[in-house]
Amino acid sequence: MYDFHDDRWIKNIKQIRPAQKEVMLTFDDGPSRKLHPLLDVLKEKEVPAVFFWQSRLLYKQRPWKRVIQEGHVIASHAHNHKNLTTLPKSEQYKQIKTSVDKIRKITGDNVHYFRPPYGQYNEETMDILKELGLLPVMWQIAACDWENKHTPERIVANVVGHCRPGSIILLHELEQTLTVLPQLIDTIRREGFEFALF
Ligand SMILES: [Zn+2]
């Protein structure tokens, strides 16, 4: 069993730990209705991000072009957010392969990064990722934005003081995340960190 809290594992999946005080923002579970306003904030603040999308939500009409044009990365979060560890290998394969195929078909770009739904994976998942040439990307800081619909200030509090060089921050394409995103970005910068894609 792999344990993503295991530091050796994290070094493995990230390959390079940036020496600079840089962190990376990641948004899971889109593309959602909040995508446009989230992109507006990221553009205004000049912050790049990685979007881990459920491919079932990706249609041609979604603003995927804007995501790419504005310097962000589209990555896979499987097809319909099933816990992969509950599925036989053939079904896991389908979830992952369908998602990267659909993203490539619509955007024309190959997918390089994968984040398993619920952060759950097993050795079979890893075998599939290797076979498909995908790099698993987990996170070090969970902002727990999904738990703070009515208390968005806690999203910022969950991140403040936890950033380290190379930290990957987990966010979602949610209303409350949008509400605090400018403040979150400003606070992280005040702590001396910049935003980058690793
Ligand atoms: Zn998710």
Short mmCIF file of C-alpha atoms and ligand atoms in Angstrom, two decimals, residues 28-29 52 54 77 81 116-118 172, ligand 1:
data_model
loop_
_atom_site.label_atom_id
_atom_site.label_comp_id
_atom_site.label_asym_id
_atom_site.label_seq_id
_atom_site.Cartn_x
_atom_site.Cartn_y
_atom_site.Cartn_z
CA ASP A 28 -10.42 19.71 -8.10
CA ASP A 29 -13.82 18.52 -9.29
CA PHE A 52 -8.04 18.35 -11.94
CA GLN A 54 -13.87 14.99 -13.73
CA HIS A 77 -9.42 13.52 -11.73
CA HIS A 81 -15.27 10.51 -9.13
CA PRO A 116 -7.29 10.08 -7.66
CA PRO A 117 -10.78 10.94 -6.33
CA TYR A 118 -10.76 11.21 -2.50
CA HIS A 172 -12.11 23.10 -5.31
ZN ZN B 1 -12.51 15.26 -6.02
#
